[in-house]
Tab-separated table of C-alpha atoms in Angstrom:
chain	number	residue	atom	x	y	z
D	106	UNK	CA	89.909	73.348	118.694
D	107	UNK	CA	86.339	73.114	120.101
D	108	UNK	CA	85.394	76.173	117.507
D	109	UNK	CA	87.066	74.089	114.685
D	110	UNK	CA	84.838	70.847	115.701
D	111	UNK	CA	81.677	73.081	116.360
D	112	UNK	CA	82.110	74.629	112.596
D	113	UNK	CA	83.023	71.083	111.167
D	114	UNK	CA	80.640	68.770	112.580
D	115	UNK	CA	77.183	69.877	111.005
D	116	UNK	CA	78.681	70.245	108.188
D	117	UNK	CA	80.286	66.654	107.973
D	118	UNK	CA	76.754	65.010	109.084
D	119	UNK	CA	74.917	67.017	106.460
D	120	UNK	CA	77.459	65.521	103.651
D	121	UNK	CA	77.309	61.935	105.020
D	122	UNK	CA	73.427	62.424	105.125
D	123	UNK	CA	73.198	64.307	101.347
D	124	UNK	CA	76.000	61.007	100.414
D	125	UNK	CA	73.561	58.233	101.728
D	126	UNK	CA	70.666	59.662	99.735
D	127	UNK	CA	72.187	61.006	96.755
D	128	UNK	CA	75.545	59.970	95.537
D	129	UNK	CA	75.750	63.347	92.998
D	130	UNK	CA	74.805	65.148	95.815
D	131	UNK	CA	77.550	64.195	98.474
D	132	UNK	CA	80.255	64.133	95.777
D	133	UNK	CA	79.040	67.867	94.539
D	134	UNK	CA	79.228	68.794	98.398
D	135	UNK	CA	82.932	66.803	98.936
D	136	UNK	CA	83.936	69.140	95.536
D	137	UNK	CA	82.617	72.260	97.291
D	138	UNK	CA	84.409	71.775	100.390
D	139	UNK	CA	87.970	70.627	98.608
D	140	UNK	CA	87.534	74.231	96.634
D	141	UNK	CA	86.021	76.523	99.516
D	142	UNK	CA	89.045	74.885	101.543
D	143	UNK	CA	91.838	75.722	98.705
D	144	UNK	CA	90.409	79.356	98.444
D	145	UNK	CA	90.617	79.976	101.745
D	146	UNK	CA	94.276	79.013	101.680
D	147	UNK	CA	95.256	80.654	98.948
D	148	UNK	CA	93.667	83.830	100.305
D	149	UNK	CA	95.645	83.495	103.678
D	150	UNK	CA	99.139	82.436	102.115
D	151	UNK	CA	98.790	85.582	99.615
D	152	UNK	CA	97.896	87.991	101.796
D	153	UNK	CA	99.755	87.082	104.818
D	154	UNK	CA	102.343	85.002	104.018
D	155	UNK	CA	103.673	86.188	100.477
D	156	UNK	CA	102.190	90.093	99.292
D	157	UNK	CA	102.596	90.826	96.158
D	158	UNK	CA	103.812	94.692	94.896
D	159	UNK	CA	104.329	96.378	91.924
D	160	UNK	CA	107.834	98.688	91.432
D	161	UNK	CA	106.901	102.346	90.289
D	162	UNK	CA	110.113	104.214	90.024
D	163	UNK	CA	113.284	103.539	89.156
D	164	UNK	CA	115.274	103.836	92.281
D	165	UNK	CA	116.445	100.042	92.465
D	166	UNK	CA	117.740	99.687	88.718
D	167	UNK	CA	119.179	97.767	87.247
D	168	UNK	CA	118.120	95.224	89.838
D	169	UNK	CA	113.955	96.304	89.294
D	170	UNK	CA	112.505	98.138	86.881
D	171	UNK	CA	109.707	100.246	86.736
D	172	UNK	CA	105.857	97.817	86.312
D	173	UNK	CA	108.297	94.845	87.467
D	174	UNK	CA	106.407	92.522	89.964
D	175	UNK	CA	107.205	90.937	92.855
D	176	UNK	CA	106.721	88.884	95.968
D	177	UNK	CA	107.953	89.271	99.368
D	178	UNK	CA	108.301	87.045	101.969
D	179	UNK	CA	106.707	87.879	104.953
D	180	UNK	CA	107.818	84.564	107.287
D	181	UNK	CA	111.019	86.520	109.442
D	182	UNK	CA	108.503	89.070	110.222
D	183	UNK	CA	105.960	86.673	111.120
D	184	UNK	CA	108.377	84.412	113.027
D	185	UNK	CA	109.729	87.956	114.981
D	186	UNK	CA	106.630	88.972	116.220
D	187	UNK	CA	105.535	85.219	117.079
D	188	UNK	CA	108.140	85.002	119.112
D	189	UNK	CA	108.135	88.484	120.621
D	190	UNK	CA	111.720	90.086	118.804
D	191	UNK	CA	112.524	92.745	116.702
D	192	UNK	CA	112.847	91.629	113.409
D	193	UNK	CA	116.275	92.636	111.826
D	194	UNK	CA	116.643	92.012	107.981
D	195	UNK	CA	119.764	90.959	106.784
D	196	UNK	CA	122.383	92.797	104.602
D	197	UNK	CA	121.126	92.509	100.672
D	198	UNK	CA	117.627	91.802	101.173
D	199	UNK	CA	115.122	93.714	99.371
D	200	UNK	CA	112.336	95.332	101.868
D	201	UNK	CA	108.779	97.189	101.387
D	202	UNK	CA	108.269	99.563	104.069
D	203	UNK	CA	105.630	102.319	104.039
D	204	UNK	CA	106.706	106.548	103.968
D	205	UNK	CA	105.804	108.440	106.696
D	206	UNK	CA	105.013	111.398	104.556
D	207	UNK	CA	102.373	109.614	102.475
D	208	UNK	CA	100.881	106.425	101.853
D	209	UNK	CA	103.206	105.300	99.580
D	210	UNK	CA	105.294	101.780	99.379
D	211	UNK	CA	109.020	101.962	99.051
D	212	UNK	CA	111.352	98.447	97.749
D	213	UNK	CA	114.863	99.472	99.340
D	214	UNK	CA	117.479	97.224	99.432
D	215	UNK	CA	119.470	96.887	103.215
D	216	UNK	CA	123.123	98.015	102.757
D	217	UNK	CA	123.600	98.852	106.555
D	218	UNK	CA	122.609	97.294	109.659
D	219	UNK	CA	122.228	98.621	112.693
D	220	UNK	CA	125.235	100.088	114.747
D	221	UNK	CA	126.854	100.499	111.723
C-alpha cells in the first residue's frame, strides 16, 4: 500500500498544482491518467486473465476450425495456485496446454478425469 501512495502522491500534487494554474492543463493530465490507467488494465486482464489463441489444425472439428479464435479463461488456474491446489479442469472444457516435444500450443477438450 505504502508503494501505491509513494507512486500516487507526486503525481496527484503535480495535477492539483498544473489544475490551479491552468485549467487545459489539469484536465489534459486527468485525461492522461483515466487512459494510462485503462491501458494498464486492459494489458493485465488480456494477458493474465483472458489469453487469446489461434486454432491451427483440425483436431477439434467440428467444434473449431482451423484460423478460428479464441479466449480462455485463465481464473480456476489463477484461483488454484492462489490458494495453493492443483487445479483440475472439469469434464468438457476446452484446455491449451503446451507439447513437451516442441513449443507448440495444443486446444484439447477433457473427456477423462483423473482415476478414470
Amino acid at each position: 500500500m505504502r508503494l501505491i501512495r509513494a507512486i500516487i502522491r507526486p503525481w496527484y500534487r503535480a495535477k492539483v498544482r498544473l489544475h490551479r494554474r491552468s485549467y487545459v492543463l489539469g484536465a489534459l493530465m486527468h485525461v492522461g491518467t483515466v487512459v494510462a490507467i485503462a491501458f494498464i488494465a486492459i494489458f493485465v486482464f488480456t494477458f493474465y486473465i483472458l489469453q487469446p489463441y489461434e486454432v491451427s489444425g483440425m483436431s477439434m472439428y467440428p467444434t473449431l476450425h482451423d484460423g478460428d479464435r479464441l479466449f480462455i479463461l485463465r481464473t480456476g488456474k489463477i484461483f488454484a495456485n492462489l490458494f495453493g491446489t492443483d487445479y483440475v479442469p472439469e469434464r468438457g472444457e476446452i484446455i491449451v496446454f503446451e507439447s513437451r516435444v516442441n513449443d507448440d500450443k495444443w486446444i484439447k477438450r477433457i473427456v477423462g478425469l483423473p482415476e478414470e
